GROMACS .gro file of C-alpha atoms in nm:
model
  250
    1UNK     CA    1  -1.753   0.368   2.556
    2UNK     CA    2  -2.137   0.239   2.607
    3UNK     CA    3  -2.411   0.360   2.476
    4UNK     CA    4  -2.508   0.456   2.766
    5UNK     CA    5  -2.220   0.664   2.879
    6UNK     CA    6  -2.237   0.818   2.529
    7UNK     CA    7  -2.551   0.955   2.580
    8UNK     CA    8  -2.537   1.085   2.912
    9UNK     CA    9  -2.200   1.289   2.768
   10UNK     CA   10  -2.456   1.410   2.488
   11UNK     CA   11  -2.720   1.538   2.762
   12UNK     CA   12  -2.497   1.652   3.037
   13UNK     CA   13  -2.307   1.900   2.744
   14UNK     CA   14  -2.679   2.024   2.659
   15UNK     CA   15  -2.808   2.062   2.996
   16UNK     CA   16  -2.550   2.036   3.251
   17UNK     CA   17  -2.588   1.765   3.598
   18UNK     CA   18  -2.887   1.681   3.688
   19UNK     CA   19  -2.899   1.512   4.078
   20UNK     CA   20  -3.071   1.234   4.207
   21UNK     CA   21  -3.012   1.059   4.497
   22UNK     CA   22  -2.639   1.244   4.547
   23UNK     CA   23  -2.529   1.150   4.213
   24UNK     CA   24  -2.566   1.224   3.830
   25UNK     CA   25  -2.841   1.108   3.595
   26UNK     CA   26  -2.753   1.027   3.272
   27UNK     CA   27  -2.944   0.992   2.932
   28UNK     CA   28  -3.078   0.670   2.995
   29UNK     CA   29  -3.201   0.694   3.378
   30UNK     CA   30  -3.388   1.022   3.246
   31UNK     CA   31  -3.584   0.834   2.972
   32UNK     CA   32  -3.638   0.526   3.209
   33UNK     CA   33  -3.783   0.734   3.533
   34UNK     CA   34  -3.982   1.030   3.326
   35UNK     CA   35  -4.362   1.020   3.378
   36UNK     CA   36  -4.578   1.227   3.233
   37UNK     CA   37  -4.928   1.406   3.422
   38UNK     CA   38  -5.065   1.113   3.526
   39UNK     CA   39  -4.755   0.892   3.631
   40UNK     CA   40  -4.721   0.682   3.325
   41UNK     CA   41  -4.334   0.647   3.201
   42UNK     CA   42  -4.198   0.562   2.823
   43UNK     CA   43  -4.205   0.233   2.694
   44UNK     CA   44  -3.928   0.034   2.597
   45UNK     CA   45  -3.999   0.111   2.240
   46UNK     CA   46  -4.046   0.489   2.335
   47UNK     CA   47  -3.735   0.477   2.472
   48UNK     CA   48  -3.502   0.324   2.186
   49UNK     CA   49  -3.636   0.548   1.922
   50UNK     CA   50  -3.544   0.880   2.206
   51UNK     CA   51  -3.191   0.658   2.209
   52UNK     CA   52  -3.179   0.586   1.818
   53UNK     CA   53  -3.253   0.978   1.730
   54UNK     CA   54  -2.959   1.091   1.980
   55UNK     CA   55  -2.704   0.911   1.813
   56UNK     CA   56  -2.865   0.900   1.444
   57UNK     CA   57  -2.889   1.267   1.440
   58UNK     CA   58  -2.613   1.361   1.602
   59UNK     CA   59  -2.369   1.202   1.314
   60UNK     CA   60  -2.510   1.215   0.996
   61UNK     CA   61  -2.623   1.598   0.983
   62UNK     CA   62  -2.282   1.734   1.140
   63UNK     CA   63  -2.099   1.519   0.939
   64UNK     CA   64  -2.244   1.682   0.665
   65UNK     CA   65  -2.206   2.036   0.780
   66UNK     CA   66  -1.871   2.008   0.846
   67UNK     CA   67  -1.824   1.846   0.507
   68UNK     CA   68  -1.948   2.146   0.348
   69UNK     CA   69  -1.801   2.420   0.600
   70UNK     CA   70  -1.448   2.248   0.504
   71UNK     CA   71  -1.533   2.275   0.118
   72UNK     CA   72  -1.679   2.599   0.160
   73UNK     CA   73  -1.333   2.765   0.312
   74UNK     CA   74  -1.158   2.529   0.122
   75UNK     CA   75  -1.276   2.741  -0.215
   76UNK     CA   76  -1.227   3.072  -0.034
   77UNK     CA   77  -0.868   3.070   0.146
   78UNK     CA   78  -0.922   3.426   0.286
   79UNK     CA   79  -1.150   3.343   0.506
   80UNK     CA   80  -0.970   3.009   0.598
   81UNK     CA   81  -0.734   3.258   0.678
   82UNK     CA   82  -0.929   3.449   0.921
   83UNK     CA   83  -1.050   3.128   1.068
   84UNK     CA   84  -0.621   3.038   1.042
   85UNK     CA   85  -0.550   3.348   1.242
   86UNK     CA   86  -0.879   3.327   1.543
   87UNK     CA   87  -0.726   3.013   1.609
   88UNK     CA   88  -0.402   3.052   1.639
   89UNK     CA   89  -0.454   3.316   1.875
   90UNK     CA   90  -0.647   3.112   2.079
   91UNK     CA   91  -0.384   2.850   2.077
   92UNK     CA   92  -0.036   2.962   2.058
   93UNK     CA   93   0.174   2.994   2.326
   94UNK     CA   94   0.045   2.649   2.462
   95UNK     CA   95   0.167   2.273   2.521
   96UNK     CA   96  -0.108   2.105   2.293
   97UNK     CA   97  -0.389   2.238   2.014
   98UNK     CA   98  -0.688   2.096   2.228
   99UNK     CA   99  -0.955   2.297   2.221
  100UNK     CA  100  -1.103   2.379   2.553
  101UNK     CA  101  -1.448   2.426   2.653
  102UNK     CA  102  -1.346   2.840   2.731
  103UNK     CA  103  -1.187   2.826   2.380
  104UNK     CA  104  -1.559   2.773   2.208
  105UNK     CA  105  -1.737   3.105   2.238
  106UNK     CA  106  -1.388   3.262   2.112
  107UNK     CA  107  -1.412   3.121   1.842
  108UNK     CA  108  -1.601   3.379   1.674
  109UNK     CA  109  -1.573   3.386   1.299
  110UNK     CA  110  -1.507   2.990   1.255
  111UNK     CA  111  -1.906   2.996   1.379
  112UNK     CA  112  -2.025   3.276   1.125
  113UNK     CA  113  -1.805   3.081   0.861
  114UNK     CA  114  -1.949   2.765   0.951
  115UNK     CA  115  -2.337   2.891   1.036
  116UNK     CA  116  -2.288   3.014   0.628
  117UNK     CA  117  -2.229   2.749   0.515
  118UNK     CA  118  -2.508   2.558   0.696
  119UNK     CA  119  -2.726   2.882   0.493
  120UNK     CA  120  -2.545   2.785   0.171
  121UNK     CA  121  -2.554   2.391   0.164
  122UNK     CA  122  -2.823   2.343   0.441
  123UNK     CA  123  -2.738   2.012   0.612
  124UNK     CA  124  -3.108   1.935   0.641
  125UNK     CA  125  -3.277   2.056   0.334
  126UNK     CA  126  -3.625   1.990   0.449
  127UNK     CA  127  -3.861   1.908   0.706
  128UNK     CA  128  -4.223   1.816   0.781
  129UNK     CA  129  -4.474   1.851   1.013
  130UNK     CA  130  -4.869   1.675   1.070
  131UNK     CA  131  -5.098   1.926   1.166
  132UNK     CA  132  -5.302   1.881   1.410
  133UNK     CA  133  -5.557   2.111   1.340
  134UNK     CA  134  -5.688   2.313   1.010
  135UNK     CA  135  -5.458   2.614   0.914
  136UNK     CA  136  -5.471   2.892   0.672
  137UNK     CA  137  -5.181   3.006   0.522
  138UNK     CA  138  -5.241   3.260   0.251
  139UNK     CA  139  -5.564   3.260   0.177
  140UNK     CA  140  -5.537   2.886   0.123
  141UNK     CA  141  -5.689   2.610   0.439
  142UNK     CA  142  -5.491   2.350   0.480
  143UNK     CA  143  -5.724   2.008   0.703
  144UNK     CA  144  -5.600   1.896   1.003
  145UNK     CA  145  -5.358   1.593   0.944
  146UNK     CA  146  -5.217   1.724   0.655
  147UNK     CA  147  -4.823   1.724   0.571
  148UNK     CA  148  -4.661   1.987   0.550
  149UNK     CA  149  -4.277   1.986   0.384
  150UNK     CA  150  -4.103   2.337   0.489
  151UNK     CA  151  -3.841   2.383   0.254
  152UNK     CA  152  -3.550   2.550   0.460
  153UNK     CA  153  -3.251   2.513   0.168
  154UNK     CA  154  -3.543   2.782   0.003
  155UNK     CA  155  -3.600   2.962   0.272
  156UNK     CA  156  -3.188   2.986   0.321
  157UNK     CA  157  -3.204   3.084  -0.020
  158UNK     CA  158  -3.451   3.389  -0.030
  159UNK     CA  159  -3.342   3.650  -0.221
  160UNK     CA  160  -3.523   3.935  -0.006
  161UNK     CA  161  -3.347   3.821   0.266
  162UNK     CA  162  -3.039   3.732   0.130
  163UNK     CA  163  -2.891   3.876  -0.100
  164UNK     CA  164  -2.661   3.756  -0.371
  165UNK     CA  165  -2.798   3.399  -0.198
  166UNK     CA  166  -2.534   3.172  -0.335
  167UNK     CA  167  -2.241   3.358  -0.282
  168UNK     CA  168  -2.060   3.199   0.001
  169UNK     CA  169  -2.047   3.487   0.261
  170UNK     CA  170  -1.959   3.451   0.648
  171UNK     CA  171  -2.004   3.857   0.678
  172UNK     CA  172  -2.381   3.762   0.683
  173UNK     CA  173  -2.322   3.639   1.033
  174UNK     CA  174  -2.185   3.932   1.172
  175UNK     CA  175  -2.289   4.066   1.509
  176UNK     CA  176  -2.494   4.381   1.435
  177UNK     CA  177  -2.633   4.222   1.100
  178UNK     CA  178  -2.828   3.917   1.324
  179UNK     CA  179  -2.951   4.128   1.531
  180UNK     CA  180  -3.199   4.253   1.300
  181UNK     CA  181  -3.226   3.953   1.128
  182UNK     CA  182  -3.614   3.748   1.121
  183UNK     CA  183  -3.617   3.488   1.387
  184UNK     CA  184  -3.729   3.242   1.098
  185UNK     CA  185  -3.499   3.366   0.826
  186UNK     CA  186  -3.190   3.113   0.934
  187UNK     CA  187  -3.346   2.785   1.110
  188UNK     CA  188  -3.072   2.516   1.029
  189UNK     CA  189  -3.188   2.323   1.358
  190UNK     CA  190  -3.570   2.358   1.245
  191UNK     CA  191  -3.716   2.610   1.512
  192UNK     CA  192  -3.989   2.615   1.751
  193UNK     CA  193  -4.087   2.363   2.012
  194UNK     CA  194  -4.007   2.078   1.789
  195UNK     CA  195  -3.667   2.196   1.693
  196UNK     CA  196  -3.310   1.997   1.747
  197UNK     CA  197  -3.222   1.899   2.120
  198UNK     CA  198  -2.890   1.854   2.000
  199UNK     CA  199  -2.804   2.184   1.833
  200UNK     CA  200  -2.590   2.392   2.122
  201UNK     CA  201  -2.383   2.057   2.116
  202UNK     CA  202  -2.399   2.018   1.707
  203UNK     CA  203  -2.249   2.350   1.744
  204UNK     CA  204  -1.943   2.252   2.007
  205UNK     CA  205  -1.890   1.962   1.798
  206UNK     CA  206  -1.797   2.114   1.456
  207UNK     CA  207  -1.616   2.414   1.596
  208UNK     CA  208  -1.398   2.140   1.769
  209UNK     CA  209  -1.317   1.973   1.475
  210UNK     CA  210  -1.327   2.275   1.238
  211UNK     CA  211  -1.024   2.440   1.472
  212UNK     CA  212  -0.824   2.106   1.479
  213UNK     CA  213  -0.828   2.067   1.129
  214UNK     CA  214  -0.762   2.405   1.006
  215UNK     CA  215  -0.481   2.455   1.281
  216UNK     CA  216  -0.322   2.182   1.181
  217UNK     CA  217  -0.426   2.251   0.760
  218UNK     CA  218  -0.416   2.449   0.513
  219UNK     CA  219  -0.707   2.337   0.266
  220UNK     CA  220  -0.762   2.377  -0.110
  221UNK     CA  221  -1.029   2.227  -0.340
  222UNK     CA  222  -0.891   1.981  -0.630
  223UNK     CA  223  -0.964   2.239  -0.938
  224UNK     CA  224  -1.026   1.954  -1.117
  225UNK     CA  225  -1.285   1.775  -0.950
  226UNK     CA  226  -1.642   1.909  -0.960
  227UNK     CA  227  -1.886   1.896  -0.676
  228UNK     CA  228  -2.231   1.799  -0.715
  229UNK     CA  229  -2.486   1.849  -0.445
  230UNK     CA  230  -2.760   1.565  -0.399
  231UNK     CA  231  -3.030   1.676  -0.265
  232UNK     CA  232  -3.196   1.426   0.036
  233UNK     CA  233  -3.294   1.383   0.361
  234UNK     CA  234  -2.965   1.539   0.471
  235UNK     CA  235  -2.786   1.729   0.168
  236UNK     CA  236  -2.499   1.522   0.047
  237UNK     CA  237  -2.331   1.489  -0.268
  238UNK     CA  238  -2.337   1.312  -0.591
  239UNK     CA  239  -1.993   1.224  -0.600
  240UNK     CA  240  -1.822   1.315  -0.301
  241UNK     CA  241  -1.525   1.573  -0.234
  242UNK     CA  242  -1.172   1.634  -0.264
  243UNK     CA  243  -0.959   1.843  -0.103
  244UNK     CA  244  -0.593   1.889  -0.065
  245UNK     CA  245  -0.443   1.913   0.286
  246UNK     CA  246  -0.112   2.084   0.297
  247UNK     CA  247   0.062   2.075   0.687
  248UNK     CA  248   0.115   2.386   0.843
  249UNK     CA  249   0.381   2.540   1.041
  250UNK     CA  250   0.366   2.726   1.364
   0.00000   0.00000   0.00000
């Protein structure tokens, strides 16, 4: 597949067909023909780096939330169980286990397992923003082009919010508890008018792959092998991990 064709599967899952000229745009000929107020369009460099964030960011980060959503049921088989059961409802009866674009928003605990343990481990740990004019955040002004880190693995962390914070809890997610949850209180795809382009199909992605695996698995942790987060642009791990895969039957 090109990169181009890549791409334009990225954007069209996001935002559906766009039509010009009786057929459909793709990434690239919406970077290439965009113009802003006064007709000017990207430049070539403008362009690669909207190209190079698309496929940069849409690789490492999920990798490393499903990493940790597999370790995460991995250590607590009764909800893999759950998880085990959603999907097999979904899926039994059928000629193959692909998951189908209907299947996705039926999949309704796999997301609140997996959205905990983006709260947990926090695939992106940090972020940080140039303002572009003064601020004052408690009582303290901050100048205009300052840098500002916000630390989202703390605010993921924060105890009035949530509560026994590193317990490993997909109940967190349920319906009626988000709806009274802060707006701000889980931001895994930053939030705001800066925040990821990608996340609805970051989401698609990983419940995908989450079902495939754990209809075809069952998962365990090695009980000898200890996992060590690192701590970096996107949260990975010191030493990697291990887990068992043990075929299931259907």
């Amino acid at each position: 597949m090109t990169i181009n064709n890549y791409c334009a599967n990225l954007l069209l899952a996001e935002t559906g067909c766009v039509t010009l000229k009786k057929r459909c745009m793709d990434f690239l000929d919406i970077l290439l023909t965009a113009k802003d107020e006064d007709g000017k369009g990207l430049t070539f460099s403008e362009v690669r780096d909207e190209v190079d964030t698309f496929l940069f960011e849409g690789h490492d980060t999920t990798a490393s939330a499903l990493a940790w959503t597999v370790y995460s049921l991995a250590g607590h088989p009764e909800y893999q169980k759950k998880c085990q059961m959603e999907i097999d409802e979904i899926l039994n009866g059928r000629e193959t286990d692909e998951i189908t674009w209907d299947d996705l928003p039926k999949l309704t605990y796999l997301t609140q397992c997996l959205k905990e343990a983006m709260r947990l481990h926090c695939p992106v740990p940090f972020i940080s923003r140039l303002l572009t004019k003064e601020m004052t955040i408690d009582g303290k002004t901050l100048p205009k082009n300052s840098i500002v880190d916000i630390q989202l693995y703390n605010m993921h962390h924060n105890p009035q919010i949530w509560k026994n914070n590193m317990v490993y809890d997909p109940s967190r997610f349920d319906p009626d508890k988000i709806e009274n949850m802060d707006s701000f209180a889980f931001v895994p795809f930053s939030a705001g008018p800066r925040n990821c382009i990608g996340q609805n199909f970051a989401m698609h992605e990983m419940k995908t792959i989450l079902a495939r695996i754990f209809r075809m698995f069952d998962v365990s942790l090695d009980p000898n092998y200890k996992v060590e987060k690192r701590v970096a642009i996107v949260m990975k791990t010191s030493n990697g991990i291990r887990v068992n895969l043990s075929k299931r039957s259907h």
